[in-house]
GROMACS .gro file of C-alpha atoms in nm:
model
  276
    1UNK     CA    1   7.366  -7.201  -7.045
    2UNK     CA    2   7.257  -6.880  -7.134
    3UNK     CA    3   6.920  -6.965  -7.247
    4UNK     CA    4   6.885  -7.136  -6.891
    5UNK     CA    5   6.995  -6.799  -6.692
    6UNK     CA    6   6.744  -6.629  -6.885
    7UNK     CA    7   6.476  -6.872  -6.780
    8UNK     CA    8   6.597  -6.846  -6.447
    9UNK     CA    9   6.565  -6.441  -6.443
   10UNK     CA   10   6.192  -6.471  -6.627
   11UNK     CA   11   6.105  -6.704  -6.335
   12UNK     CA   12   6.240  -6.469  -6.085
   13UNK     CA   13   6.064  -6.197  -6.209
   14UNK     CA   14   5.737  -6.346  -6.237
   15UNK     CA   15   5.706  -6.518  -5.917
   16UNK     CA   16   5.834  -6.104  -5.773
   17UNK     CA   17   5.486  -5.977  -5.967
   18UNK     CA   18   5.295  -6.210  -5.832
   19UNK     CA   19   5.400  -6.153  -5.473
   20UNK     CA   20   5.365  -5.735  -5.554
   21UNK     CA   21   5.049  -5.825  -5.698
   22UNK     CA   22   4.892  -6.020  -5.428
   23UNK     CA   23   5.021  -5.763  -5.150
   24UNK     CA   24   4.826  -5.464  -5.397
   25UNK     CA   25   4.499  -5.682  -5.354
   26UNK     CA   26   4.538  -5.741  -4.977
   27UNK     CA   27   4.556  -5.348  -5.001
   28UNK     CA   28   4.264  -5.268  -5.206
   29UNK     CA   29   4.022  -5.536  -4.985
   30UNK     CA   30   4.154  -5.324  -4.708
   31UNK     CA   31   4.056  -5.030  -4.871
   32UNK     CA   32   3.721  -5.155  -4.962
   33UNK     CA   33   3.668  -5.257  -4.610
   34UNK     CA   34   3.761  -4.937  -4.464
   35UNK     CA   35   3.536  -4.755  -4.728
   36UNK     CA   36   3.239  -4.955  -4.695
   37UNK     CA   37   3.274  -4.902  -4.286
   38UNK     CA   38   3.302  -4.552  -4.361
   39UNK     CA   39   2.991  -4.534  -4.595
   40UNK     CA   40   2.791  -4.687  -4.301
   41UNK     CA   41   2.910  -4.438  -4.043
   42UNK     CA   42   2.818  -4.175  -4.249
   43UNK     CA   43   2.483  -4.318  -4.348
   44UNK     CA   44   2.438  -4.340  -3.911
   45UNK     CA   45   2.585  -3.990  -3.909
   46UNK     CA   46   2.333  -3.848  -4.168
   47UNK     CA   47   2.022  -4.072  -4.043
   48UNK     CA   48   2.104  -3.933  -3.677
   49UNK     CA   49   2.114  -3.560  -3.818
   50UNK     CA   50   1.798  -3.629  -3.987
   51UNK     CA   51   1.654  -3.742  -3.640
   52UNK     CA   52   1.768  -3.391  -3.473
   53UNK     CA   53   1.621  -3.207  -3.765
   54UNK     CA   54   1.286  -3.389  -3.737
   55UNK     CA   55   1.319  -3.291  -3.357
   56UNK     CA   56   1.352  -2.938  -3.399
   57UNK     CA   57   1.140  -2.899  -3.710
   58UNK     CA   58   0.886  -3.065  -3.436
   59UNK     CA   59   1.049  -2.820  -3.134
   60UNK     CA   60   0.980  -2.518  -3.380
   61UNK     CA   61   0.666  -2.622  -3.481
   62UNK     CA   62   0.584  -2.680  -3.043
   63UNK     CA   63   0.711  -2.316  -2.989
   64UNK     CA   64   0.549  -2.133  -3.237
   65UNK     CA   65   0.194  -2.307  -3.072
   66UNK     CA   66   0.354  -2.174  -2.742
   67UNK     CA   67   0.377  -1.817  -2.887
   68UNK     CA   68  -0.024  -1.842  -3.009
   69UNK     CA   69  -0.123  -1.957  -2.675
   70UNK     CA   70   0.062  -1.687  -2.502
   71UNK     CA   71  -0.106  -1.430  -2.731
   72UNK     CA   72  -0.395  -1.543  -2.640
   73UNK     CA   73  -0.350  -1.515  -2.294
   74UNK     CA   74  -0.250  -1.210  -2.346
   75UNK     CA   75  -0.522  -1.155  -2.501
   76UNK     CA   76  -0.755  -1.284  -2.233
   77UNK     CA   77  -0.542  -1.120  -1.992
   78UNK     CA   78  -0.525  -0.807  -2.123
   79UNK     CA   79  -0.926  -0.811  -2.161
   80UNK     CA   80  -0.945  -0.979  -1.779
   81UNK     CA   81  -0.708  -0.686  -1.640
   82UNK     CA   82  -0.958  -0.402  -1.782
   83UNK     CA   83  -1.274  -0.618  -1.664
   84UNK     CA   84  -1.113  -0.582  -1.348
   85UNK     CA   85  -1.003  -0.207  -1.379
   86UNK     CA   86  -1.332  -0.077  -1.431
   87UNK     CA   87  -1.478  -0.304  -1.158
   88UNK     CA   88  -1.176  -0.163  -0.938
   89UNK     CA   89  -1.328   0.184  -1.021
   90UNK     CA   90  -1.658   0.073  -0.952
   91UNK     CA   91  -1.629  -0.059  -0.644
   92UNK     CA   92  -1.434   0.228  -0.595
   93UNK     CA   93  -1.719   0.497  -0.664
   94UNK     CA   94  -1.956   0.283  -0.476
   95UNK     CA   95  -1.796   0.283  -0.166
   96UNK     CA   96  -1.655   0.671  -0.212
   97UNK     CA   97  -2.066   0.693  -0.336
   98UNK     CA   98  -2.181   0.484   0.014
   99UNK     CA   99  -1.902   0.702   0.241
  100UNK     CA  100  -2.081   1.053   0.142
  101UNK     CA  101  -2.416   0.905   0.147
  102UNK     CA  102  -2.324   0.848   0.538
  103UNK     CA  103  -2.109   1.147   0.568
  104UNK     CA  104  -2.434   1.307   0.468
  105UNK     CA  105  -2.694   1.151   0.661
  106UNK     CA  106  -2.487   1.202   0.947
  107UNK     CA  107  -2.457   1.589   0.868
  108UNK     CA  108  -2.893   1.604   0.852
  109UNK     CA  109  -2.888   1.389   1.146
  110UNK     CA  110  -2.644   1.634   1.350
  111UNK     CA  111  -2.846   1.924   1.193
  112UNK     CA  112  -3.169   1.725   1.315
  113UNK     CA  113  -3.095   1.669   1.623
  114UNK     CA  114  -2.935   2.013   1.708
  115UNK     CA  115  -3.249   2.159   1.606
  116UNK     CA  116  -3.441   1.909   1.847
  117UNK     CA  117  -3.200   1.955   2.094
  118UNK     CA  118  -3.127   1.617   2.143
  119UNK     CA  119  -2.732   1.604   2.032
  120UNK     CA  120  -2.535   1.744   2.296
  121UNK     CA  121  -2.253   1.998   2.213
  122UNK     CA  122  -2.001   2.063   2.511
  123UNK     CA  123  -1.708   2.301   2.539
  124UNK     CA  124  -1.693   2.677   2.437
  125UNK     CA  125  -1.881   2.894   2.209
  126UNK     CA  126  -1.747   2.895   1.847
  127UNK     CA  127  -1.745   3.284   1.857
  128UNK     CA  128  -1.469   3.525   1.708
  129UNK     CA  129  -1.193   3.591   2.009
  130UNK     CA  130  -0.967   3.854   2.044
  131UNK     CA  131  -0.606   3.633   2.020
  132UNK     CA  132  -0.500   3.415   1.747
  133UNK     CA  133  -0.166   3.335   1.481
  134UNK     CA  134   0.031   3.043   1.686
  135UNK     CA  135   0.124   2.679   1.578
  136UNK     CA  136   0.178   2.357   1.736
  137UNK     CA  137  -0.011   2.435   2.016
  138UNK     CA  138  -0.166   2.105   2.258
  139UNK     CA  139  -0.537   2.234   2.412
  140UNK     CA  140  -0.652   1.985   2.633
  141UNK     CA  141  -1.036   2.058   2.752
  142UNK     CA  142  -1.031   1.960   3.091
  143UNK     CA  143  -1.294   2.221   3.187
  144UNK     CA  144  -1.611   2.038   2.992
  145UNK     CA  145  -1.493   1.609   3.091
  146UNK     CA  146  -1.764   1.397   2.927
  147UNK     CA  147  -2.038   1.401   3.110
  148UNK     CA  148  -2.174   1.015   3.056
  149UNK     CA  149  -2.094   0.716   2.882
  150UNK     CA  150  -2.221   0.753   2.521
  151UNK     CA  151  -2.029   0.888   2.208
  152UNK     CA  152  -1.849   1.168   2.035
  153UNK     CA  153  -1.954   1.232   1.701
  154UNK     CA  154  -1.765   1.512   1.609
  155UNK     CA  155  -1.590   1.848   1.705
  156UNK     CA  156  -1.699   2.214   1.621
  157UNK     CA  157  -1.469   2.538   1.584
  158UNK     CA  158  -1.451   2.867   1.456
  159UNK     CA  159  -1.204   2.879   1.187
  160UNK     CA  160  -1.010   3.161   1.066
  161UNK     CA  161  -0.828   2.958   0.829
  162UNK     CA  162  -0.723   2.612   0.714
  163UNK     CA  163  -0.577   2.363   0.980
  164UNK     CA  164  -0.478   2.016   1.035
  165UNK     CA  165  -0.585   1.875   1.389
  166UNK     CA  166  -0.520   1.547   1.597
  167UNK     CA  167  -0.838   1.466   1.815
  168UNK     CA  168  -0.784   1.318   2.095
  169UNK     CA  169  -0.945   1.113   2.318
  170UNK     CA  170  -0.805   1.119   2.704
  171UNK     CA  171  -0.917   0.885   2.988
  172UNK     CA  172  -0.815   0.902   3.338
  173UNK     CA  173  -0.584   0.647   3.522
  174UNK     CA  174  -0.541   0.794   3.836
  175UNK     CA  175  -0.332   1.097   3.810
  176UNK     CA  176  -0.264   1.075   3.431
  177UNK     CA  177  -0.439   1.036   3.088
  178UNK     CA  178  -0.402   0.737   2.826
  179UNK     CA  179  -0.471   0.866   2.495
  180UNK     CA  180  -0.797   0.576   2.432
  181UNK     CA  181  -0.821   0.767   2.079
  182UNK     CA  182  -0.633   0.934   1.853
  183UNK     CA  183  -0.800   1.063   1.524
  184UNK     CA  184  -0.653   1.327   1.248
  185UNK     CA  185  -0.883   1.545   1.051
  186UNK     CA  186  -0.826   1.899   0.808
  187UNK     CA  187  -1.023   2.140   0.791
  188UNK     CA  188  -1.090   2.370   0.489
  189UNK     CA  189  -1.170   2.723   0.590
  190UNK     CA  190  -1.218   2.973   0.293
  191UNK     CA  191  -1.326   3.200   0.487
  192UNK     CA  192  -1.390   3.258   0.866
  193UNK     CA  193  -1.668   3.150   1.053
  194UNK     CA  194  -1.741   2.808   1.290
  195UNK     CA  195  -1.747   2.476   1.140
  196UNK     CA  196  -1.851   2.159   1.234
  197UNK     CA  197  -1.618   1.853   1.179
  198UNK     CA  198  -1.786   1.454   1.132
  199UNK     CA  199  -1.620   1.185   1.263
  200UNK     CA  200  -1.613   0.908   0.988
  201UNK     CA  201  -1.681   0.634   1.289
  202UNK     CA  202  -1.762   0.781   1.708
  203UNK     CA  203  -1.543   0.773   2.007
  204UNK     CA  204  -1.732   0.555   2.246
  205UNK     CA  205  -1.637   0.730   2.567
  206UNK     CA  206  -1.727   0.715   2.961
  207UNK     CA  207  -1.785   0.960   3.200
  208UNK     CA  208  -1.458   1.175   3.286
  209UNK     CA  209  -1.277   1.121   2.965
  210UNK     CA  210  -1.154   1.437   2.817
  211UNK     CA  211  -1.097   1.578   2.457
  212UNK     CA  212  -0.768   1.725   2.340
  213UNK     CA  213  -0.667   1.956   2.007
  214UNK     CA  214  -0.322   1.914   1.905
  215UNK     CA  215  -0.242   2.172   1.609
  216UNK     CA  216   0.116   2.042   1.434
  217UNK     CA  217   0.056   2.353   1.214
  218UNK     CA  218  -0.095   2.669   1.231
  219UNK     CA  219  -0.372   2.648   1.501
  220UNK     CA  220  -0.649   2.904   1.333
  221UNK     CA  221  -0.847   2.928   1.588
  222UNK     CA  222  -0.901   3.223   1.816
  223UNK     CA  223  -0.893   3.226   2.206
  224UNK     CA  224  -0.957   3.514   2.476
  225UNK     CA  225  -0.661   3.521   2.772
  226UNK     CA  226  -0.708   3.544   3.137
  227UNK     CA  227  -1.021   3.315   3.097
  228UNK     CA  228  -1.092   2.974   3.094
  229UNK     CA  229  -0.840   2.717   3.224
  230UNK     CA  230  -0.456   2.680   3.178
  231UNK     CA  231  -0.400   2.327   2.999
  232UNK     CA  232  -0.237   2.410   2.667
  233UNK     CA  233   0.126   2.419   2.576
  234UNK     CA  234   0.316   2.425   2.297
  235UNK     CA  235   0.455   2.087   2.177
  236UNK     CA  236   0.651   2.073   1.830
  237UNK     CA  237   0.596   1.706   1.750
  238UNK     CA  238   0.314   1.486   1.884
  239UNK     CA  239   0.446   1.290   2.214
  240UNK     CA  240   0.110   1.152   2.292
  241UNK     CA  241   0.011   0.872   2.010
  242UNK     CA  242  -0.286   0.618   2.125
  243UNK     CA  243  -0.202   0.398   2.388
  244UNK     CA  244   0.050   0.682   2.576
  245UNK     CA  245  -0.002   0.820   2.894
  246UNK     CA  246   0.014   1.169   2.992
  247UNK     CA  247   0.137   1.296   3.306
  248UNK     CA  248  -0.101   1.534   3.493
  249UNK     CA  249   0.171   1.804   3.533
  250UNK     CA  250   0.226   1.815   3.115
  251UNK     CA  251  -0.132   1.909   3.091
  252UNK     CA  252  -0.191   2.149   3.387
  253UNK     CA  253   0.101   2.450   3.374
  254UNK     CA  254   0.056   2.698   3.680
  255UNK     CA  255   0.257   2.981   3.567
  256UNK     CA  256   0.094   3.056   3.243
  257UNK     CA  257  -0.216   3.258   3.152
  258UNK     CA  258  -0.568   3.107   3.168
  259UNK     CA  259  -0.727   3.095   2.817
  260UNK     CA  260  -1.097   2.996   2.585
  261UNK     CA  261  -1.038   2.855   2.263
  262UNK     CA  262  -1.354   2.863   2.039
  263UNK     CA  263  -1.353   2.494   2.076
  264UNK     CA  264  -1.595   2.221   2.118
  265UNK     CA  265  -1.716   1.837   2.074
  266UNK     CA  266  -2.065   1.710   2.005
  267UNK     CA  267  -2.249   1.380   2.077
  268UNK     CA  268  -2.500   1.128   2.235
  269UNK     CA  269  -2.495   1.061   2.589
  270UNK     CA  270  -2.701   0.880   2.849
  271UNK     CA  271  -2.720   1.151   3.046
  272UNK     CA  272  -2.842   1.464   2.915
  273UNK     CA  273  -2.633   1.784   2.901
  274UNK     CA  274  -2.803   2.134   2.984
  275UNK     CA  275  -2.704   2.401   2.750
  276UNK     CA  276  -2.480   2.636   2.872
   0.00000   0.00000   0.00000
């Protein structure tokens, strides 16, 4: 019997190995499975990786191209921008070059034809006067109207120092003025004596327009009183700017003192103006 019991435990404890043993190699197939899936994700993993590192080894290699075209156009940019300065400046001195050419010729040509007698200068004689020292001060010349369609090349006056002046051309609607032009110009006086200022392009006027001096700053130019005509005030800012219209009582004031500025205006009319 007891040979038989220990049979019976050795056959026991076999068929118990053989069941641990076959559940061990169900576990290691498992594992071997769930390695080898493994390996392959990695190997998709890593050939993926490899892809991205291709892309930006290809991205790096498209960017640093970028950065050697864009130094070149610098480059040709750079050279294009100073090919363009100095034909800037050129064109610049040409035209500054052309402008005093004209400036000039129209300077001989006034000097020409004042020696011929054939410009016409109307208003008062640019002559030292007695009265001088104010400032924005509006002379409108009402006493010498153009005389004739033509143009106005220029104004002359006898300067006893620097001034700024806004020319003024005045045309007559009725009872009041519109301001047809409306020009600003400096003058440069080192020292006293008349001067006569270009315009850079004529006033084309008619007959019975009028020219006005408004001085925003010191006017500098010398008048005699209690002769002439009263139609000057004094006028802080400018109220008249082309296009306005001015009334005929803001040029004409009654109860003030006649005066002569040593002012004038010069140009080429159809009808010929006697000397004065």
């Amino acid at each position: 019997m007891r040979w038989i019991f220990l049979f019976i435990l050795v056959a026991l404890t076999t068929m118990g190995c053989a069941a641990n043993c076959q559940n061990v190699q169900q576990e290691l197939n498992t594992c071997q499975v769930t390695l080898t899936d493994q390996d392959f994700i990695i190997k998709k993993q890593e050939s993926t990786i490899r892809q991205k590192d291709q892309k930006i080894a290809e991205q790096k290699e498209s960017i640093e191209k970028m950065g050697v075209d864009i130094a070149e156009l610098n480059r040709r940019l750079n050279i294009s921008t100073s090919e363009k300065g100095r034909y800037d400046e050129r064109i610049k001195n040409i035209a500054s070059s052309v402008r005093e050419f004209i400036k000039q010729q129209m300077r001989d040509n006034r000097n020409f034809l004042t020696d011929i007698a054939l410009e016409d200068f109307i208003g008062n004689e640019l002559i030292e006067r007695k009265h001088s020292g104010e400032k924005n001060i509006l002379v409108v010349n009402v006493s010498h109207p153009v005389p004739s369609g033509g143009q106005i090349n220029g104004i002359g006056g006898y300067f006893s120092g620097s001034a700024d002046i806004t020319i003024k051309l005045l045309r007559p609607v009725g009872n009041d003025y519109i301001v047809i032009y409306d020009k600003q110009v400096q003058v440069e006086a080192e020292e006293t004596g008349k001067q006569y200022i270009d315009f850079d392009s004529p006033f084309i006027a008619k007959k019975g327009d009028i020219i006005a001096y408004y001085f925003p700053g010191p006017v500098n130019v010398p008048y005699d009183s209690d002769i002439g005509i009263n139609t000057y005030s004094k006028m802080r800012s400018d109220k008249y700017a082309h296009g306005n219209r001015i009334a005929a009582e803001d040029i004409w004031h009654t109860d003030q003192s006649k005066r002569k500025y040593s002012l004038n205006y010069y140009g080429i009319f159809y009808t010929r103006v006697d000397s004065e």
